PDB file of C-alpha atoms in Angstrom:
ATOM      1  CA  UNK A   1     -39.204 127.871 155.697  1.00  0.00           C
ATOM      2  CA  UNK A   2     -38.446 127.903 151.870  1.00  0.00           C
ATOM      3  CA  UNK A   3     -41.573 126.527 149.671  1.00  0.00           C
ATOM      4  CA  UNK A   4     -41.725 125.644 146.131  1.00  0.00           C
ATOM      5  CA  UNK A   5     -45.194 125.601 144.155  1.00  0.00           C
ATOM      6  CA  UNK A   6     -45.478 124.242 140.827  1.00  0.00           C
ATOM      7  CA  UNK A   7     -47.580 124.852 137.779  1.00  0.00           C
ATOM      8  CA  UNK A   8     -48.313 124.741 134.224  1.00  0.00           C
ATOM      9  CA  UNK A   9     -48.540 121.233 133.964  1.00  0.00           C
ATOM     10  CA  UNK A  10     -50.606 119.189 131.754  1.00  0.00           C
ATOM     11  CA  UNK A  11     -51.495 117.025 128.392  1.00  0.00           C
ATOM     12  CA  UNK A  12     -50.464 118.350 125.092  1.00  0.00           C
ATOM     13  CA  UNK A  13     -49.852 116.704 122.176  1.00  0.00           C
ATOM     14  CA  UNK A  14     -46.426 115.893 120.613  1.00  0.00           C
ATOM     15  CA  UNK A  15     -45.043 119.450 119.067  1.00  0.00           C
ATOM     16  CA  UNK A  16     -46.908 121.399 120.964  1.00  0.00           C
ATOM     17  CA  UNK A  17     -45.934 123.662 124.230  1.00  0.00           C
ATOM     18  CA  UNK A  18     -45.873 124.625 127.852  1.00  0.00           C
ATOM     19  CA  UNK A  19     -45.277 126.915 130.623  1.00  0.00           C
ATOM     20  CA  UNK A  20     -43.781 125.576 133.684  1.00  0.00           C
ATOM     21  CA  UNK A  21     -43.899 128.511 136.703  1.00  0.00           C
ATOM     22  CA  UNK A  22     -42.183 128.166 140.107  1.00  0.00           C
ATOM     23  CA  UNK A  23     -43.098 130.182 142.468  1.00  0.00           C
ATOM     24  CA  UNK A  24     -40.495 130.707 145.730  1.00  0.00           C
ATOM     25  CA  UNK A  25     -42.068 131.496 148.919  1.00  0.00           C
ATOM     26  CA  UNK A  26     -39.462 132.528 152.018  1.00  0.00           C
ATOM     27  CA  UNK A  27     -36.037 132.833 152.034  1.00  0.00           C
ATOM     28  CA  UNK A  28     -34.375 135.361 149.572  1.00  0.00           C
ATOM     29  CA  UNK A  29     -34.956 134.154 146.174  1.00  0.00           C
ATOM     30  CA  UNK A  30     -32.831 136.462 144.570  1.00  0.00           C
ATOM     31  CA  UNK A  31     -29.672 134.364 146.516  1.00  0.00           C
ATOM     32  CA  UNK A  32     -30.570 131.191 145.224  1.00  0.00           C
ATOM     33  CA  UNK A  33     -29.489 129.461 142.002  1.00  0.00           C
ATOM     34  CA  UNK A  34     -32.845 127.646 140.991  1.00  0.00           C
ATOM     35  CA  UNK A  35     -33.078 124.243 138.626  1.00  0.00           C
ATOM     36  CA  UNK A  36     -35.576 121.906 136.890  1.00  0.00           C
ATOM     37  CA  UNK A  37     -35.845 118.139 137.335  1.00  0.00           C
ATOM     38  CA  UNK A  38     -38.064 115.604 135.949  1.00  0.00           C
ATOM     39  CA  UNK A  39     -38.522 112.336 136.950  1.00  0.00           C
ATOM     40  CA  UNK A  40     -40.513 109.783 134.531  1.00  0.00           C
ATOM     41  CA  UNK A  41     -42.042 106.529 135.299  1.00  0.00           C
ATOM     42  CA  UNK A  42     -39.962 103.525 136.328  1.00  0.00           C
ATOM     43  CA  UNK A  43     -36.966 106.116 135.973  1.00  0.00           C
ATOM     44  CA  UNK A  44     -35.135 108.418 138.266  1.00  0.00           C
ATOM     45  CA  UNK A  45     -34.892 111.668 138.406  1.00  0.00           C
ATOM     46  CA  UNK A  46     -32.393 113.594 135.900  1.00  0.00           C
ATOM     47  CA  UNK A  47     -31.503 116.972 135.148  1.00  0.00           C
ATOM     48  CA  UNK A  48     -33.302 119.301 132.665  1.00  0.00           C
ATOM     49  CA  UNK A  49     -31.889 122.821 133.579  1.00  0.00           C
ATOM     50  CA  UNK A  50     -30.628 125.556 136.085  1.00  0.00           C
ATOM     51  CA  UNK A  51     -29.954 129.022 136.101  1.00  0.00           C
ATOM     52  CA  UNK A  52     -28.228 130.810 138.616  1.00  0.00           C
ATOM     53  CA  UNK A  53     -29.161 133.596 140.734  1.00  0.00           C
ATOM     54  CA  UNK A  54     -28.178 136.320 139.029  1.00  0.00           C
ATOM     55  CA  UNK A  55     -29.709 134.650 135.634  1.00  0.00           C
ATOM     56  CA  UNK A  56     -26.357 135.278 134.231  1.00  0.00           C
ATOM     57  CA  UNK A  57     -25.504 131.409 134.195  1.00  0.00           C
ATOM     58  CA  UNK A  58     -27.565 128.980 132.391  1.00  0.00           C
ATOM     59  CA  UNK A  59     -27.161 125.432 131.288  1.00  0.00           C
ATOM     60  CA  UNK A  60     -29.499 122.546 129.847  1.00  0.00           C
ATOM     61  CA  UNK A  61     -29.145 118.923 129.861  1.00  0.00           C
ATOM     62  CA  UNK A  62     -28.530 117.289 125.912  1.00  0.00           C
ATOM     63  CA  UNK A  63     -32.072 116.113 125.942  1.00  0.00           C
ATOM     64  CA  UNK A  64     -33.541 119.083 125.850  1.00  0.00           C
ATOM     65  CA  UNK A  65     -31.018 122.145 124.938  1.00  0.00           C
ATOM     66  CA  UNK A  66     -32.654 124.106 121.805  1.00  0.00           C
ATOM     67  CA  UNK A  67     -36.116 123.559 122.768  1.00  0.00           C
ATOM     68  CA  UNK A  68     -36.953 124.199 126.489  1.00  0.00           C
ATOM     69  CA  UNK A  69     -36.128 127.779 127.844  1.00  0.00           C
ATOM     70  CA  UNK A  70     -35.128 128.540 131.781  1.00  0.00           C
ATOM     71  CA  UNK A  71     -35.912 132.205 132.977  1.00  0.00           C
ATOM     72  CA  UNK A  72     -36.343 133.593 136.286  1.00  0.00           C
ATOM     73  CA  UNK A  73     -38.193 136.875 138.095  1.00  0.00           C
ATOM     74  CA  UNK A  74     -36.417 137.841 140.734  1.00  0.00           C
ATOM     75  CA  UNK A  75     -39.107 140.492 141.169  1.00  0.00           C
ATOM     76  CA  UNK A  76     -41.608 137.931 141.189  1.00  0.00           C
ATOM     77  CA  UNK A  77     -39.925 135.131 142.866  1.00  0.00           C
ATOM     78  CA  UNK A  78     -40.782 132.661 140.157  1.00  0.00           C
ATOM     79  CA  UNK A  79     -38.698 130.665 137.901  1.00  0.00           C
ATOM     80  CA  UNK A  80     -40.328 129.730 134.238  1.00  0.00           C
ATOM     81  CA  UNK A  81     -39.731 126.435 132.152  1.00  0.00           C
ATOM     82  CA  UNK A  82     -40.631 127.038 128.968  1.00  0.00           C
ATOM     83  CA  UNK A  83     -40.786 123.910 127.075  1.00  0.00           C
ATOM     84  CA  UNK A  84     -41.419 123.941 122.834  1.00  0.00           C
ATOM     85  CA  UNK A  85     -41.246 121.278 120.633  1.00  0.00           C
ATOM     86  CA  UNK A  86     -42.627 118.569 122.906  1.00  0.00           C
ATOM     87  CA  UNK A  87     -41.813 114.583 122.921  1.00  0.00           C
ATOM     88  CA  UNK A  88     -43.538 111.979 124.435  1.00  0.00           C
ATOM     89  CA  UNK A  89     -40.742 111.258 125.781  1.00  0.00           C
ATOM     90  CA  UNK A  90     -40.575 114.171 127.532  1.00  0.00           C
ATOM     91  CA  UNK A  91     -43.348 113.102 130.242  1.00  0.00           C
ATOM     92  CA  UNK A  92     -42.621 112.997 133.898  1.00  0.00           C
ATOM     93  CA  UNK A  93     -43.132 114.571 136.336  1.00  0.00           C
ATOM     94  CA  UNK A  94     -41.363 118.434 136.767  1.00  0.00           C
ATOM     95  CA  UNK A  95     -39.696 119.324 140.245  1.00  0.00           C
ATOM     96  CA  UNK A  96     -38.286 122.856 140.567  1.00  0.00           C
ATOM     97  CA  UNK A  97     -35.524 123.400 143.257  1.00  0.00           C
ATOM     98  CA  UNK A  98     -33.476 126.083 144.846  1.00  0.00           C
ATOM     99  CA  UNK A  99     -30.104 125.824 145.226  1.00  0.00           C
ATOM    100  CA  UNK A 100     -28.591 127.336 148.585  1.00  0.00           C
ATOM    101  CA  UNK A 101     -25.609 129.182 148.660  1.00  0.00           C
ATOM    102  CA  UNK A 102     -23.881 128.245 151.594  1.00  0.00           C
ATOM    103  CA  UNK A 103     -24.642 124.358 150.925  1.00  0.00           C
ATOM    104  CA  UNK A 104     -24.012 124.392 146.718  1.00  0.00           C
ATOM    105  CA  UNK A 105     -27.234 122.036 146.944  1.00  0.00           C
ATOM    106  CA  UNK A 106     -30.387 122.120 146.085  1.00  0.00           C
ATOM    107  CA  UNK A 107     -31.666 121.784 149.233  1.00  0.00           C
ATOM    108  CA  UNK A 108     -35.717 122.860 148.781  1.00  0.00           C
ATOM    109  CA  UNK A 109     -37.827 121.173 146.354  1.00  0.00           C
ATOM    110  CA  UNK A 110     -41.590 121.710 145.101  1.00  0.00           C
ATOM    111  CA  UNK A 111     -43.797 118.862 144.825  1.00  0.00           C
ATOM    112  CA  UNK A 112     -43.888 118.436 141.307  1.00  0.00           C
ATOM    113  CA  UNK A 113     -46.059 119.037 138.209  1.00  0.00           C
ATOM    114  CA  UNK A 114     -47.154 116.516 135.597  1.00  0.00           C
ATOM    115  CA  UNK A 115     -46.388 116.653 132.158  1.00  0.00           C
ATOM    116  CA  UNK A 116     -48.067 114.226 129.533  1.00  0.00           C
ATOM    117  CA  UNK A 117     -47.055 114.811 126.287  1.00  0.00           C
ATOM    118  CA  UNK A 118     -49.134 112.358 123.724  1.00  0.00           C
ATOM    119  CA  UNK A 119     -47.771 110.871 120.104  1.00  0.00           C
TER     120      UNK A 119
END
C-alpha cells in the first residue's frame, strides 16, 4: 500500500512563498517518478511539475516554470514544491503523485493541500 501525505499548505499573500513536502510511505520511492497537480475551484486538475526518479529529469508546466522549484529525497522519501513568486491565481488545491514504473501512470495520489494565495 503506497500513501501520499501532503503539507506546507496555506495563505500567503501575493509575492510571497511556500514549501510544499510529500512524504511517500510504502513501496520503493526511489523507483518512482513523482509529480505535482493542482486543481482550483470550478476547474480541473492540470499539471504543475514532475521529476523523475532518479531527479535527473525535470519539467514544469508554462504557468509556473521560473518560479516554483521540484526536488526530491530519496533518502527521505519526500518530494518538495517549492513555490516563489506567488499569484492569486495560483490557488488550488496541491496533489502530489507517484508515478509507477511498470504502468507509466501516476497511479497513487495524496489527498491534497490547500494553497490560498491573496492579492
Amino acid at each position: 500500500q503506497v500513501q501520499l501525505v501532503e503539507s506546507g499548505g496555506g495563505l500567503v499573500q501575493a509575492g510571497y512563498s511556500l514549501r510544499l513536502s510529500c512524504a511517500v510511505a510504502g513501496g520503493t520511492f526511489s523507483t518512482y517518478g513523482m509529480g505535482w497537480f493542482r486543481q482550483a475551484p470550478g476547474k480541473e486538475r492540470e499539471f504543475v511539475a514532475t521529476i523523475t526518479s532518479s531527479g535527473g529529469y525535470i519539467y514544469y508546466a508554462d504557468s509556473v516554470k521560473g518560479r516554483f522549484t521540484i526536488s526530491r529525497d530519496n533518502a527521505k522519501n519526500t518530494v518538495y514544491l517549492q513555490m516563489s513568486s506567488l499569484k492569486p491565481e495560483d490557488t488550488a488545491v496541491y496533489y502530489c503523485a507517484a508515478q509507477d514504473r511498470y504502468s507509466g501512470q501516476y497511479d497513487y495520489w495524496g489527498q491534497g493541500t490547500q494553497v490560498t494565495v491573496s492579492s
